[in-house]
Amino acid sequence: MTKHNELSHSYILSAGESNATGRMPITLVTERIIEVATEHANLLGIGYDTLITKNLGWVLSRLCIEMSHYPVINEHYTVTTWIETYNRHFSERNFVFTDCKGQVIGYARTVWVPMNFETRTVADISAFEREAFPIADSPCPIEKVARIAPVSAAAETEEYTFKYCDIDFNRHVNTVRYLDLILNHWPLDRYDKMMVRRLDLLFHQECHFGETIKLLVSAENNSANDCELSRDGNRVVAARLTWSELVP
């Protein structure tokens, strides 16, 4: 369902999409955010087909998600998106997740930037008509993406080299693959007891096929972990995971 300034898409969680506890994984939450944002942008005439004519494309730069409940297998849920603000170098887009009864189960905030695929730099979108960016007067009650301080080099570390399945059509590492690497740091029994209540994710640089990154994870503090993916000592991605007990 769509209106001029927002779009809603309903889904059902299949068994094949669920995680080990039979719930919607936060990686799928992220995929749905990207999918619905893409659909809305296409309907507004500012999606891939339009931007690629100028060798541009939207890239996710900032993401935060807060979930009070994750859908379980065979549960219906709806994702609604709207644009909060924009300028010539980025657009802020929000989301709300609701269950089959229309009850809110989560929110998300995102920041998107247009990339010039030739120069691999942030592009200028001022050439697009303002009407293509309808601003919705809808509240999003969660805090914006948190600032994350550098993680100490003395933190726990792991290394990973990006492979074929990590790369998307932009020929850089897919957003969800970064999140996969971070989430895989903890053992399964962690997820049997805890859930990610809030995720803050900040993208600083691109990574490509064959590059090796280092994952640094801070010691737990007040049920939260700061994480950093770095390449040659330079931050690529920063993340904060805030945990809460998994409710049966």
Short mmCIF file of C-alpha atoms in Angstrom, two decimals:
data_model
loop_
_atom_site.label_atom_id
_atom_site.label_comp_id
_atom_site.label_asym_id
_atom_site.label_seq_id
_atom_site.Cartn_x
_atom_site.Cartn_y
_atom_site.Cartn_z
CA MET A 1 0.00 0.00 0.00
CA THR A 2 1.32 3.44 -0.81
CA LYS A 3 0.40 7.07 -0.34
CA HIS A 4 2.24 10.04 -1.81
CA ASN A 5 4.54 10.34 1.19
CA GLU A 6 4.79 6.79 2.56
CA LEU A 7 4.73 3.15 1.53
CA SER A 8 3.75 -0.01 3.42
CA HIS A 9 4.61 -3.60 2.55
CA SER A 10 3.29 -6.66 4.40
CA TYR A 11 5.10 -9.98 4.80
CA ILE A 12 4.86 -13.33 6.55
CA LEU A 13 7.93 -14.84 8.21
CA SER A 14 8.67 -18.25 6.69
CA ALA A 15 10.56 -21.01 8.49
CA GLY A 16 13.42 -20.67 6.01
CA GLU A 17 13.85 -17.00 6.89
CA SER A 18 13.88 -17.44 10.67
CA ASN A 19 16.88 -17.73 12.97
CA ALA A 20 17.72 -20.55 15.38
CA THR A 21 15.05 -19.39 17.85
CA GLY A 22 12.32 -19.27 15.21
CA ARG A 23 12.30 -15.48 15.05
CA MET A 24 13.04 -12.88 12.42
CA PRO A 25 16.81 -12.24 12.43
CA ILE A 26 17.97 -8.64 12.55
CA THR A 27 19.77 -9.26 9.26
CA LEU A 28 16.37 -9.85 7.64
CA VAL A 29 15.04 -6.72 9.34
CA THR A 30 17.88 -4.87 7.60
CA GLU A 31 17.07 -6.50 4.25
CA ARG A 32 13.41 -5.51 4.55
CA ILE A 33 14.42 -1.92 5.31
CA ILE A 34 16.54 -1.79 2.15
CA GLU A 35 13.84 -3.52 0.09
CA VAL A 36 10.98 -1.22 1.16
CA ALA A 37 13.14 1.90 0.83
CA THR A 38 14.05 0.82 -2.70
CA GLU A 39 10.41 0.19 -3.60
CA HIS A 40 9.33 3.61 -2.31
CA ALA A 41 12.17 5.39 -4.10
CA ASN A 42 11.21 3.65 -7.35
CA LEU A 43 7.58 4.72 -6.98
CA LEU A 44 8.68 8.32 -6.37
CA GLY A 45 10.85 8.31 -9.49
CA ILE A 46 14.10 8.63 -7.55
CA GLY A 47 15.08 4.97 -7.59
CA TYR A 48 17.70 2.94 -9.41
CA ASP A 49 16.26 3.34 -12.93
CA THR A 50 16.30 7.12 -12.62
CA LEU A 51 19.59 7.63 -10.82
CA ILE A 52 21.56 5.18 -12.95
CA THR A 53 20.97 7.42 -15.98
CA LYS A 54 23.34 9.85 -14.24
CA ASN A 55 25.61 7.01 -13.06
CA LEU A 56 24.32 7.41 -9.49
CA GLY A 57 22.80 5.09 -6.91
CA TRP A 58 21.63 5.23 -3.30
CA VAL A 59 23.98 3.80 -0.65
CA LEU A 60 23.06 3.18 2.98
CA SER A 61 25.28 5.29 5.23
CA ARG A 62 23.68 5.11 8.70
CA LEU A 63 21.24 2.65 10.27
CA CYS A 64 19.67 2.20 13.67
CA ILE A 65 17.00 -0.34 14.56
CA GLU A 66 15.04 -0.77 17.80
CA MET A 67 12.83 -3.84 18.17
CA SER A 68 10.64 -4.73 21.14
CA HIS A 69 9.52 -7.94 19.46
CA TYR A 70 10.73 -9.95 16.47
CA PRO A 71 8.09 -11.76 14.37
CA VAL A 72 8.03 -15.54 14.77
CA ILE A 73 7.45 -18.21 12.11
CA ASN A 74 4.18 -17.69 10.20
CA GLU A 75 3.61 -14.31 11.83
CA HIS A 76 2.47 -11.48 9.57
CA TYR A 77 4.16 -8.09 9.87
CA THR A 78 4.19 -4.80 7.98
CA VAL A 79 7.00 -2.37 7.22
CA THR A 80 6.11 1.29 6.54
CA THR A 81 8.62 3.89 5.37
CA TRP A 82 8.66 7.65 4.88
CA ILE A 83 11.20 10.41 4.23
CA GLU A 84 11.97 12.65 7.20
CA THR A 85 14.29 15.13 5.49
CA TYR A 86 16.79 15.52 2.70
CA ASN A 87 19.38 17.84 1.24
CA ARG A 88 21.53 17.62 -1.87
CA HIS A 89 23.95 15.11 -0.30
CA PHE A 90 21.76 12.77 1.76
CA SER A 91 18.24 11.73 2.69
CA GLU A 92 16.93 10.60 6.08
CA ARG A 93 14.30 7.87 5.87
CA ASN A 94 12.41 6.25 8.75
CA PHE A 95 10.51 2.98 9.24
CA VAL A 96 7.98 1.43 11.57
CA PHE A 97 7.37 -2.32 11.97
CA THR A 98 3.90 -3.44 13.05
CA ASP A 99 2.40 -6.86 13.79
CA CYS A 100 -0.76 -8.41 12.37
CA LYS A 101 -2.85 -6.44 14.89
CA GLY A 102 -1.27 -3.15 13.87
CA GLN A 103 0.75 -2.90 17.09
CA VAL A 104 4.19 -1.30 16.80
CA ILE A 105 7.03 -3.79 17.35
CA GLY A 106 9.95 -1.68 16.16
CA TYR A 107 11.33 1.42 14.48
CA ALA A 108 14.33 2.19 12.30
CA ARG A 109 16.17 5.31 11.16
CA THR A 110 18.39 5.42 8.08
CA VAL A 111 20.57 7.88 6.21
CA TRP A 112 21.13 7.36 2.48
CA VAL A 113 23.68 9.07 0.26
CA PRO A 114 23.82 9.10 -3.55
CA MET A 115 27.07 7.62 -4.82
CA ASN A 116 28.69 8.44 -8.14
CA PHE A 117 29.68 5.00 -9.40
CA GLU A 118 32.47 6.39 -11.57
CA THR A 119 34.24 8.49 -8.93
CA ARG A 120 33.02 6.40 -5.94
CA THR A 121 32.26 9.65 -4.10
CA VAL A 122 29.11 11.24 -2.68
CA ALA A 123 27.09 12.88 -5.46
CA ASP A 124 24.86 15.98 -5.62
CA ILE A 125 21.11 15.28 -6.02
CA SER A 126 19.97 18.89 -6.22
CA ALA A 127 19.08 18.32 -9.89
CA PHE A 128 16.06 16.27 -8.78
CA GLU A 129 12.78 18.07 -8.24
CA ARG A 130 11.89 18.78 -4.62
CA GLU A 131 8.48 17.20 -5.17
CA ALA A 132 10.22 13.87 -5.63
CA PHE A 133 11.12 13.96 -1.93
CA PRO A 134 7.77 14.22 -0.13
CA ILE A 135 8.37 14.85 3.56
CA ALA A 136 6.02 12.95 5.88
CA ASP A 137 5.02 14.46 9.20
CA SER A 138 5.20 11.14 11.04
CA PRO A 139 6.99 10.65 14.37
CA CYS A 140 9.91 8.27 14.80
CA PRO A 141 10.45 8.13 18.56
CA ILE A 142 13.83 6.40 18.66
CA GLU A 143 17.12 8.27 18.95
CA LYS A 144 19.17 8.88 15.83
CA VAL A 145 22.26 6.78 15.14
CA ALA A 146 24.68 6.97 18.03
CA ARG A 147 28.24 8.21 17.76
CA ILE A 148 30.61 5.32 18.39
CA ALA A 149 34.10 5.98 19.73
CA PRO A 150 37.04 4.01 18.31
CA VAL A 151 37.29 0.52 19.74
CA SER A 152 40.53 -0.19 21.58
CA ALA A 153 43.13 -2.17 19.67
CA ALA A 154 43.33 -4.34 22.78
CA ALA A 155 39.76 -5.58 22.18
CA GLU A 156 38.93 -9.09 20.99
CA THR A 157 39.85 -9.43 17.32
CA GLU A 158 39.11 -11.68 14.36
CA GLU A 159 40.10 -11.44 10.70
CA TYR A 160 38.10 -12.15 7.56
CA THR A 161 38.81 -11.91 3.82
CA PHE A 162 35.84 -10.97 1.63
CA LYS A 163 34.75 -13.53 -0.96
CA TYR A 164 32.43 -13.74 -3.96
CA CYS A 165 29.19 -14.10 -1.99
CA ASP A 166 29.97 -10.98 0.04
CA ILE A 167 29.80 -8.67 -2.99
CA ASP A 168 26.67 -6.98 -4.40
CA PHE A 169 25.85 -5.36 -7.76
CA ASN A 170 27.68 -2.18 -6.74
CA ARG A 171 30.77 -4.43 -6.61
CA HIS A 172 31.39 -3.64 -2.98
CA VAL A 173 30.58 -5.62 0.16
CA ASN A 174 26.85 -5.97 0.80
CA THR A 175 25.45 -4.17 3.86
CA VAL A 176 24.10 -7.35 5.44
CA ARG A 177 27.42 -9.17 5.08
CA TYR A 178 29.08 -6.67 7.41
CA LEU A 179 26.33 -7.34 9.94
CA ASP A 180 26.70 -11.11 9.50
CA LEU A 181 30.38 -10.86 10.40
CA ILE A 182 29.64 -8.89 13.55
CA LEU A 183 26.79 -11.12 14.73
CA ASN A 184 28.80 -14.31 14.14
CA HIS A 185 31.25 -13.19 16.83
CA TRP A 186 29.01 -14.59 19.61
CA PRO A 187 28.19 -18.28 20.18
CA LEU A 188 24.73 -19.73 19.62
CA ASP A 189 23.85 -19.90 23.30
CA ARG A 190 24.16 -16.12 23.47
CA TYR A 191 21.23 -15.82 21.08
CA ASP A 192 19.26 -18.49 22.93
CA LYS A 193 19.18 -16.13 25.92
CA MET A 194 19.54 -12.62 24.51
CA MET A 195 18.28 -10.53 21.60
CA VAL A 196 19.60 -7.41 19.92
CA ARG A 197 17.18 -4.78 21.17
CA ARG A 198 18.94 -1.93 19.35
CA LEU A 199 21.49 -1.85 16.57
CA ASP A 200 23.50 1.22 15.53
CA LEU A 201 25.48 0.80 12.30
CA LEU A 202 27.72 3.40 10.64
CA PHE A 203 29.47 2.95 7.30
CA HIS A 204 32.71 4.87 6.73
CA GLN A 205 34.40 3.24 3.74
CA GLU A 206 33.72 0.62 1.06
CA CYS A 207 35.27 -2.83 1.08
CA HIS A 208 35.80 -5.02 -1.97
CA PHE A 209 36.48 -8.60 -3.02
CA GLY A 210 39.73 -10.02 -1.65
CA GLU A 211 40.27 -7.37 1.01
CA THR A 212 40.96 -8.49 4.58
CA ILE A 213 39.35 -6.73 7.52
CA LYS A 214 39.76 -7.02 11.27
CA LEU A 215 36.81 -7.18 13.65
CA LEU A 216 37.31 -5.59 17.06
CA VAL A 217 34.71 -6.12 19.81
CA SER A 218 34.71 -4.21 23.09
CA ALA A 219 34.12 -5.83 26.44
CA GLU A 220 30.48 -5.80 27.45
CA ASN A 221 29.38 -2.68 29.32
CA ASN A 222 25.79 -2.26 30.55
CA SER A 223 24.61 -5.02 28.18
CA ALA A 224 26.08 -3.38 25.09
CA ASN A 225 29.04 -3.99 22.80
CA ASP A 226 30.83 -1.58 20.49
CA CYS A 227 32.30 -3.19 17.39
CA GLU A 228 34.55 -2.01 14.60
CA LEU A 229 35.58 -3.44 11.26
CA SER A 230 38.90 -1.98 10.16
CA ARG A 231 41.15 -2.33 7.12
CA ASP A 232 44.82 -1.44 7.41
CA GLY A 233 44.05 0.38 10.64
CA ASN A 234 41.25 2.49 9.12
CA ARG A 235 37.65 2.17 10.31
CA VAL A 236 35.31 0.73 7.70
CA VAL A 237 32.18 0.03 9.77
CA ALA A 238 31.25 0.83 13.36
CA ALA A 239 28.43 -0.82 15.26
CA ARG A 240 26.83 -0.87 18.70
CA LEU A 241 24.70 -3.80 19.80
CA THR A 242 22.43 -3.25 22.79
CA TRP A 243 21.12 -6.47 24.25
CA SER A 244 18.08 -7.49 26.29
CA GLU A 245 16.80 -10.81 27.58
CA LEU A 246 14.94 -12.92 25.05
CA VAL A 247 11.29 -13.16 26.04
CA PRO A 248 9.74 -16.60 25.32
#
